[in-house]
Amino acid sequence: MWDYTEKVKEHFLNPRNVGTIEDADGVGEVGSIACGDALKLTFKLDENKKIKDARFQTFGCASAIASSSALTEMIKGLTLDEAEKITNEDIADYLGGLPKEKIHCSVMGMEALEKAISSYRGTPEKIVEGIEVCHCFGVTDIEIEKAVKEHNLKTLDEVTGYLKAGGGCGNCHDEIQSIIDKFIDGPKKSAVKLSGMTTLQKIRLIEETLEKEIKPALLKDGGDIELVDVDGTTVFVRLQGSCATCSRSKITLKNHVEAKLREKVVHNLVVEEVVDEARIC
Amino acid sequence: MKPVYVDNNATTKVAPEIVEAMLPFYTEMYGNPSSMHTFGGQVASHIEKARKQVASLLGALPEEIIFTSCGTESDGAAIRSALHTQPTKNHIITTMVEHPAIKTLCETLSKHGFRITTVPVDNRGRLDMDFLTKNLTDDTAIVSVMWANNETGTIFPVEEIAELCSQKGILFHTDAVQAVGKIDMDLSKTKIDMLSLSGHKLHAPKGIGALYVRKGTKFTPFMIGGHQEKGKRAGTENVASIVALGRACDFARESMEKENTYVKMLRDKLETTLTTIIPKAVANGDLDNRLPNTSSISFEFIEGEAILLMMNELGICASSGSACTSGSLEPSHVLRAMGVPYTAAHGTIRFSLSIYNTEEEIDFIIEKLPPIIKRLRSISPYWDKSWDF
Ligand code: FES
């Protein structure tokens, strides 16, 4: 059900300043119909270079419409320098807050405003840097890093709520997660190389990775894993439980455990399963 | 404000007579059916009566019915049992338009090394039967195809597919949660091995479902513990709800004709009128072969959640084809699988009726919805005023 404030509902049901200004001074368009929301913002300045009128058209959900309506109200009467300082948080605050899945609606408002101002000033649009991580919504690694850092985002859901990245097919989830992990754990851990460690350090790191990163997922499916031995870069483990999937445990191992350990410990690590004689599925 | 409830594929009103039937099991008849004493034991006979009622709606034998907690549990139990009893087979066939109960389960299983084939559909939501047939292999453990789609109501040829599977010795399961009570079925005349149903889509309460497992089919339980349900599903019976499901099956049989005449007439009136008076509004699915109560309509160039919220203000309860509320902005996988363009998919509303709907309610929606669509389109940057009505 909708977790919207009264103010969001009010702006949605009675949006202010709908439309486009024909001879606008600034025009900003963001989003697309494929993305699920889009906003076109236009404004007109008065003789003192203050925003005299602002209008919007929005394709999107209730909070997208409310955010756009709020934005037009907020910027009227401001100079461009003042308007430029408005952030998406200001828009959300104006509305008494937005559900976390809907923060991107206010981000869309901020972006449209930025674009509209630069269209007036004739300054080139900010070029997005980085490599596209989420192809569904065209979000790059640098944008994700920036959002994670500046807004202290801790989970994939928060990133999706903020940037929409990850809200489509989901193929980019792993990559987004690893960007988040980089900031939560700090880059130190992944920089350590197995070769440079004592055997004890090696085992500790493997154990820790199994405990924190692998076991929880296995436990959820009714399985478990135990570290048996480490020999060079070969890691011996024993799988337990999860009878429904144990005949496929080899594939589970290859896909998950090995990939995770390679990522966290060393890239050429190999996982071998120790099978006890009497195991019956 | 009394709601105008047209979201019956999500859940249904519990019929007053069904509530009535349940009540004794919350008050004086609280015994455990497994107890040795008469007080508890007599409750067991009510469970057996309910089993007969469910079996009779499906054209099954009472011993082929296992009570579960919901449709999702039935689906999971069916698929997991098929894999468990055939440990050498590694392949599952399902469709691109399944309910998450099957879809997410199969996605999870694929991470555990099972090979999953999902059969595509055409733009009317009809299954690609050639594709399905070509992919049946010796390694296929089970084929699971829903009987009718929850979003568009499109009905799939499950009896035909079951026949194909049985010729090749492959198990066939159907998620019939939306179909039971609306489509007349006689499982004894089909080759369907397993079928899931859910109480709360049939005017019984939430938290009760059943799984049909054809006699002679190997089955391993999903819930392990006591010997309830002849060892096929452990856990103390949800007696009141089981009784309710039994009663609901009788109720469904009594109202099946009304579903297919009266409810269908209301649905057709709603759909035809809306798509006629509103420009760029299209009905989705296999219009000639679908559930009598379901209508999925795309209103182009606007977004579904906004439509829903405006309808909500007037007490109209429907649902959208998009998963927008869950944070994902991707429109429903069903509409995407059908290739419904983004311009339309985002603005899709599902109306699902029941025998409790009245013609006045339908007229109310017909009166109130067009201005809502018009209003949202006037805000949309993609809407061209010359298209207006
Ligand atoms: S690539 Fe990010 S959600 Fe599809």
Coordinates of C-alpha atoms in Angstrom, one line a residue, chain B:
Chain B
M1 CA -17.3 4.6 1.7
K2 CA -18.0 1.0 0.6
P3 CA -15.2 -0.1 -1.7
V4 CA -15.9 -1.2 -5.2
Y5 CA -13.8 -4.3 -5.1
V6 CA -12.5 -5.5 -8.5
D7 CA -9.3 -7.1 -7.4
N8 CA -10.5 -10.7 -7.0
N9 CA -7.4 -12.3 -8.6
A10 CA -5.5 -10.9 -5.7
T11 CA -7.9 -12.2 -3.1
T12 CA -11.6 -12.6 -2.6
K13 CA -14.2 -11.7 0.0
V14 CA -14.8 -14.6 2.4
A15 CA -18.4 -15.7 1.8
P16 CA -20.6 -15.3 4.8
E17 CA -21.7 -18.9 4.7
I18 CA -18.1 -20.0 4.7
V19 CA -17.3 -17.9 7.8
E20 CA -20.3 -19.5 9.4
A21 CA -19.0 -23.0 8.6
M22 CA -15.6 -22.2 10.2
L23 CA -16.8 -20.7 13.4
P24 CA -17.5 -23.9 15.4
F25 CA -13.8 -24.9 15.0
Y26 CA -12.7 -21.7 16.6
T27 CA -15.1 -22.1 19.5
E28 CA -16.3 -25.4 20.9
M29 CA -14.7 -27.8 18.4
Y30 CA -11.1 -27.0 19.1
G31 CA -9.8 -30.6 19.5
N32 CA -6.8 -32.0 17.7
P33 CA -7.9 -34.4 15.0
S34 CA -5.0 -36.6 15.8
S35 CA -6.0 -37.1 19.4
M36 CA -7.2 -40.5 20.7
H37 CA -10.3 -39.1 22.5
T38 CA -13.6 -38.6 20.7
F39 CA -13.5 -34.9 21.4
G40 CA -10.5 -34.5 19.2
G41 CA -11.1 -37.4 16.9
Q42 CA -14.5 -36.2 15.8
V43 CA -12.9 -33.2 14.2
A44 CA -11.1 -35.5 11.8
S45 CA -14.4 -36.4 10.2
H46 CA -14.9 -32.8 9.2
I47 CA -11.5 -32.8 7.6
E48 CA -12.4 -35.8 5.6
K49 CA -15.6 -34.3 4.5
A50 CA -13.7 -31.2 3.3
R51 CA -11.3 -33.5 1.4
K52 CA -14.3 -35.0 -0.4
Q53 CA -15.7 -31.6 -1.3
V54 CA -12.4 -30.5 -2.8
A55 CA -12.0 -33.7 -4.7
S56 CA -15.4 -33.5 -6.1
L57 CA -14.9 -30.0 -7.5
L58 CA -11.7 -31.3 -9.2
G59 CA -13.0 -34.6 -10.4
A60 CA -10.4 -36.3 -8.2
L61 CA -10.4 -38.9 -5.4
P62 CA -10.3 -37.7 -1.8
E63 CA -7.0 -39.5 -1.2
E64 CA -5.5 -37.4 -4.0
I65 CA -5.9 -34.2 -2.0
I66 CA -3.3 -32.8 0.4
F67 CA -4.2 -29.8 2.4
T68 CA -1.4 -27.1 2.5
S69 CA -1.1 -23.6 3.7
C70 CA -1.4 -21.8 0.4
G71 CA -1.0 -22.0 -3.3
T72 CA 2.7 -21.2 -3.1
E73 CA 3.3 -24.1 -0.7
S74 CA 1.4 -26.4 -3.1
D75 CA 3.6 -25.2 -6.0
G76 CA 6.8 -25.6 -4.1
A77 CA 5.9 -29.0 -2.7
A78 CA 5.0 -30.3 -6.2
I79 CA 8.2 -29.1 -7.9
R80 CA 10.5 -30.2 -5.1
S81 CA 8.9 -33.6 -4.9
A82 CA 9.3 -34.1 -8.6
L83 CA 13.0 -33.3 -8.3
H84 CA 13.4 -35.4 -5.2
T85 CA 11.8 -38.5 -6.5
Q86 CA 13.7 -38.3 -9.8
P87 CA 17.3 -37.5 -8.7
T88 CA 18.8 -38.2 -12.1
K89 CA 16.7 -35.7 -13.9
N90 CA 17.9 -32.1 -13.9
H91 CA 15.5 -30.2 -16.2
I92 CA 12.3 -28.2 -15.5
I93 CA 10.1 -26.6 -18.1
T94 CA 7.8 -23.7 -17.2
T95 CA 6.5 -20.6 -18.8
M96 CA 7.6 -17.0 -19.0
V97 CA 4.4 -15.8 -17.5
E98 CA 4.1 -17.9 -14.3
H99 CA 3.2 -16.5 -10.9
P100 CA 6.2 -15.7 -8.6
A101 CA 5.4 -18.9 -6.7
I102 CA 6.8 -20.9 -9.6
K103 CA 9.0 -18.2 -11.3
T104 CA 11.1 -17.4 -8.2
L105 CA 11.3 -21.0 -7.2
C106 CA 12.7 -21.9 -10.6
E107 CA 15.1 -19.0 -10.6
T108 CA 16.4 -20.2 -7.3
L109 CA 16.7 -23.8 -8.5
S110 CA 18.6 -22.7 -11.5
K111 CA 21.2 -21.2 -9.2
H112 CA 21.5 -24.7 -7.7
G113 CA 22.3 -26.2 -11.0
F114 CA 19.0 -27.2 -12.4
R115 CA 18.3 -26.4 -16.0
I116 CA 15.2 -24.3 -16.5
T117 CA 13.5 -23.7 -19.8
T118 CA 10.8 -21.0 -19.9
V119 CA 8.3 -21.2 -22.7
P120 CA 7.6 -17.9 -24.4
V121 CA 4.2 -16.5 -25.3
D122 CA 2.9 -14.5 -28.2
N123 CA 1.5 -11.0 -28.1
R124 CA -1.9 -12.4 -27.0
G125 CA -0.3 -14.3 -24.2
R126 CA -0.7 -17.7 -25.9
L127 CA 2.0 -20.3 -25.3
D128 CA 4.4 -21.4 -27.9
M129 CA 3.5 -25.0 -28.0
D130 CA 6.2 -26.0 -30.6
F131 CA 8.9 -24.6 -28.4
L132 CA 7.5 -26.5 -25.4
T133 CA 7.3 -29.8 -27.3
K134 CA 10.8 -29.4 -28.7
N135 CA 12.2 -29.0 -25.3
L136 CA 10.8 -32.1 -23.7
T137 CA 13.8 -34.3 -23.1
D138 CA 14.7 -37.5 -21.2
D139 CA 16.2 -35.2 -18.6
T140 CA 13.0 -33.3 -18.0
A141 CA 11.7 -34.0 -14.4
I142 CA 8.6 -31.9 -14.6
V143 CA 6.7 -29.5 -16.7
S144 CA 4.8 -26.8 -14.8
V145 CA 2.3 -24.6 -16.7
M146 CA -0.3 -22.4 -15.0
W147 CA -3.9 -23.2 -16.0
A148 CA -4.9 -19.6 -16.3
N149 CA -2.8 -16.4 -16.1
N150 CA -3.4 -14.2 -13.1
E151 CA -2.8 -10.9 -14.9
T152 CA -4.6 -11.4 -18.2
G153 CA -6.8 -14.4 -17.5
T154 CA -5.4 -16.2 -20.5
I155 CA -6.2 -19.9 -20.4
F156 CA -3.5 -22.4 -21.3
P157 CA -4.0 -25.8 -22.9
V158 CA -2.9 -27.7 -19.9
E159 CA -4.8 -30.9 -20.6
E160 CA -3.1 -31.1 -24.0
I161 CA 0.3 -30.5 -22.5
A162 CA -0.3 -33.1 -19.8
E163 CA -1.1 -35.6 -22.5
L164 CA 2.2 -34.8 -24.3
C165 CA 4.1 -35.1 -21.1
S166 CA 2.5 -38.4 -20.1
Q167 CA 3.5 -39.9 -23.5
K168 CA 7.1 -39.2 -22.6
G169 CA 6.9 -40.2 -19.0
I170 CA 7.3 -36.6 -17.7
L171 CA 5.4 -35.3 -14.7
F172 CA 3.1 -32.5 -15.3
H173 CA 2.0 -29.9 -12.7
T174 CA -0.4 -27.0 -13.1
D175 CA -0.8 -23.9 -10.9
A176 CA -4.6 -23.7 -11.1
V177 CA -5.0 -21.1 -8.4
Q178 CA -6.9 -18.7 -10.7
A179 CA -8.7 -21.4 -12.7
V180 CA -10.3 -23.5 -10.0
G181 CA -14.0 -22.5 -9.6
K182 CA -14.1 -20.7 -12.9
I183 CA -13.2 -23.5 -15.3
D184 CA -15.1 -26.8 -15.1
M185 CA -12.5 -29.6 -14.6
D186 CA -12.5 -33.3 -14.3
L187 CA -8.9 -34.4 -13.4
S188 CA -9.8 -38.1 -13.6
K189 CA -10.1 -37.6 -17.4
T190 CA -6.8 -35.8 -17.8
K191 CA -3.2 -36.7 -17.5
I192 CA -2.4 -33.9 -15.0
D193 CA -0.2 -35.3 -12.2
M194 CA -0.3 -32.5 -9.8
L195 CA -2.4 -29.4 -9.4
S196 CA -2.2 -26.4 -6.9
L197 CA -5.1 -24.4 -5.6
S198 CA -5.6 -21.7 -3.1
G199 CA -8.6 -21.1 -0.8
H200 CA -8.6 -17.3 -0.7
K201 CA -9.2 -17.0 -4.4
L202 CA -12.4 -19.0 -3.9
H203 CA -14.0 -17.0 -1.1
A204 CA -12.4 -19.0 1.6
P205 CA -9.9 -17.3 4.0
K206 CA -6.2 -16.8 3.4
G207 CA -3.8 -19.4 4.7
I208 CA -5.3 -22.5 3.2
G209 CA -4.5 -24.4 -0.1
A210 CA -4.4 -27.8 -1.5
L211 CA -2.3 -29.9 -3.7
Y212 CA -3.7 -32.6 -5.9
V213 CA -1.4 -35.5 -6.5
R214 CA -2.6 -38.2 -8.9
K215 CA -2.8 -41.6 -7.3
G216 CA 0.3 -43.6 -8.0
T217 CA 2.5 -40.6 -8.3
K218 CA 5.7 -40.7 -6.2
F219 CA 5.6 -38.0 -3.7
T220 CA 8.0 -36.8 -1.0
P221 CA 6.7 -34.3 1.6
F222 CA 7.9 -30.7 1.8
M223 CA 6.9 -30.4 5.4
I224 CA 8.4 -33.1 7.5
G225 CA 7.3 -34.1 11.0
G226 CA 4.1 -35.8 12.2
H227 CA 2.0 -38.2 10.2
Q228 CA -0.8 -35.8 9.3
E229 CA -2.2 -36.0 5.8
K230 CA -1.0 -39.6 5.6
G231 CA 2.6 -38.4 6.0
K232 CA 2.4 -36.2 2.9
R233 CA 2.3 -32.9 4.8
A234 CA 3.2 -32.7 8.5
G235 CA 1.9 -30.1 10.9
T236 CA -1.3 -29.9 12.9
E237 CA -4.2 -29.4 10.5
N238 CA -5.6 -25.9 10.1
V239 CA -9.0 -27.4 10.8
A240 CA -11.2 -24.3 10.5
S241 CA -9.6 -23.3 7.2
I242 CA -9.7 -26.8 5.8
V243 CA -13.5 -26.9 6.6
A244 CA -13.8 -23.5 4.9
L245 CA -11.9 -24.7 1.8
G246 CA -14.2 -27.7 1.6
R247 CA -17.3 -25.4 1.8
A248 CA -15.7 -23.0 -0.7
C249 CA -15.4 -25.8 -3.2
D250 CA -19.1 -26.5 -3.0
F251 CA -19.7 -22.8 -3.2
A252 CA -17.5 -22.6 -6.3
R253 CA -19.4 -25.3 -8.0
E254 CA -22.7 -23.7 -7.2
S255 CA -21.5 -20.3 -8.6
M256 CA -19.5 -21.5 -11.6
E257 CA -22.3 -20.9 -13.9
K258 CA -22.9 -17.4 -12.5
E259 CA -19.1 -16.7 -13.0
N260 CA -19.4 -17.7 -16.7
T261 CA -22.5 -15.8 -17.4
Y262 CA -23.2 -12.9 -15.0
V263 CA -19.6 -12.1 -14.1
K264 CA -18.5 -12.4 -17.7
M265 CA -21.3 -10.1 -18.8
L266 CA -20.1 -7.5 -16.3
R267 CA -16.5 -7.9 -17.3
D268 CA -17.4 -7.5 -21.0
K269 CA -19.4 -4.5 -20.3
L270 CA -16.6 -2.8 -18.4
E271 CA -13.9 -3.7 -20.9
T272 CA -15.9 -2.9 -24.0
T273 CA -17.1 0.4 -22.7
L274 CA -13.7 1.6 -21.4
T275 CA -11.8 0.6 -24.5
T276 CA -14.4 2.3 -26.7
I277 CA -14.8 5.6 -25.0
I278 CA -11.1 6.0 -24.0
P279 CA -8.7 6.4 -26.9
K280 CA -5.5 4.4 -26.9
A281 CA -6.8 1.9 -24.4
V282 CA -6.2 -1.7 -25.3
A283 CA -7.3 -5.0 -23.6
N284 CA -4.5 -7.5 -23.1
G285 CA -4.4 -11.3 -23.4
D286 CA -6.2 -14.0 -25.4
L287 CA -9.5 -12.3 -25.5
D288 CA -11.4 -15.3 -26.8
N289 CA -10.0 -17.8 -24.4
R290 CA -9.6 -16.4 -20.9
L291 CA -11.1 -16.4 -17.4
P292 CA -14.6 -14.8 -17.4
N293 CA -13.8 -12.4 -14.6
T294 CA -10.5 -10.8 -15.7
S295 CA -9.7 -7.8 -17.8
S296 CA -6.3 -6.3 -18.3
I297 CA -6.4 -2.9 -20.0
S298 CA -3.4 -0.7 -21.0
F299 CA -4.0 3.0 -21.0
E300 CA -1.2 4.4 -23.0
F301 CA 1.2 7.2 -22.0
I302 CA 0.4 7.2 -18.3
E303 CA 1.6 5.2 -15.4
G304 CA -0.5 2.6 -13.5
E305 CA 0.2 3.5 -9.9
A306 CA -1.1 7.0 -10.5
I307 CA -4.3 5.6 -12.0
L308 CA -4.7 3.2 -9.1
L309 CA -4.2 5.9 -6.5
M310 CA -6.8 8.1 -8.1
M311 CA -9.2 5.2 -8.3
N312 CA -8.4 4.5 -4.7
E313 CA -9.6 8.0 -3.8
L314 CA -13.0 7.0 -5.1
G315 CA -12.9 3.6 -3.3
I316 CA -12.2 1.6 -6.5
C317 CA -9.8 -1.3 -5.7
A318 CA -8.0 -2.7 -8.7
S319 CA -4.4 -3.6 -9.3
S320 CA -1.7 -2.5 -11.8
G321 CA 0.3 -4.6 -14.2
S322 CA 3.5 -2.9 -13.0
A323 CA 5.6 -3.7 -10.0
C324 CA 6.2 0.0 -9.3
T325 CA 5.2 -0.2 -5.7
S326 CA 7.9 -2.8 -5.0
G327 CA 10.5 -0.3 -6.1
S328 CA 11.1 -2.0 -9.4
L329 CA 9.9 0.2 -12.3
E330 CA 10.0 -2.7 -14.7
P331 CA 6.5 -3.4 -15.9
S332 CA 5.1 -6.9 -15.1
H333 CA 7.0 -9.8 -16.5
V334 CA 3.8 -11.1 -18.0
L335 CA 3.2 -8.0 -20.1
R336 CA 6.9 -7.8 -21.1
A337 CA 6.8 -11.5 -22.2
M338 CA 3.9 -10.6 -24.4
G339 CA 5.8 -7.8 -25.9
V340 CA 3.4 -5.1 -24.8
P341 CA 5.2 -1.9 -25.6
Y342 CA 6.5 0.2 -22.7
T343 CA 4.2 3.1 -23.7
A344 CA 1.3 0.8 -22.8
A345 CA 2.7 -1.7 -20.2
H346 CA 3.4 0.9 -17.6
G347 CA -0.2 2.1 -17.7
T348 CA -1.9 -1.3 -17.3
I349 CA -4.7 -1.9 -14.9
R350 CA -6.1 -5.3 -14.0
F351 CA -9.8 -5.6 -13.1
S352 CA -10.8 -8.9 -11.7
L353 CA -14.5 -9.3 -10.8
S354 CA -16.5 -11.7 -8.7
I355 CA -20.0 -12.8 -8.2
Y356 CA -20.3 -10.1 -5.5
N357 CA -19.9 -7.3 -8.0
T358 CA -23.0 -5.4 -9.2
E359 CA -23.9 -3.7 -12.4
E360 CA -24.1 -0.4 -10.4
E361 CA -20.4 -0.8 -9.4
I362 CA -19.4 -1.4 -13.0
D363 CA -21.3 1.6 -14.1
F364 CA -19.6 3.6 -11.4
I365 CA -16.2 2.6 -12.7
I366 CA -17.3 3.4 -16.3
E367 CA -18.3 6.8 -15.1
K368 CA -15.3 7.6 -12.9
L369 CA -12.3 6.2 -14.8
P370 CA -12.4 8.1 -18.1
P371 CA -11.9 11.5 -16.4
I372 CA -9.0 10.1 -14.3
I373 CA -7.3 8.8 -17.5
K374 CA -7.9 12.2 -19.2
R375 CA -6.5 14.1 -16.3
L376 CA -3.3 12.0 -16.0
R377 CA -2.8 12.3 -19.7
S378 CA -3.1 16.0 -19.5
I379 CA -0.1 15.9 -17.1
S380 CA 1.9 13.5 -19.3
P381 CA 4.7 14.9 -21.5
Y382 CA 4.0 12.1 -24.0
W383 CA 0.3 12.7 -24.5
D384 CA -0.8 14.7 -27.6
K385 CA -3.9 16.7 -27.0
S386 CA -5.2 16.0 -30.5
W387 CA -5.7 12.4 -29.4
D388 CA -8.1 13.5 -26.7
F389 CA -11.7 12.6 -26.4

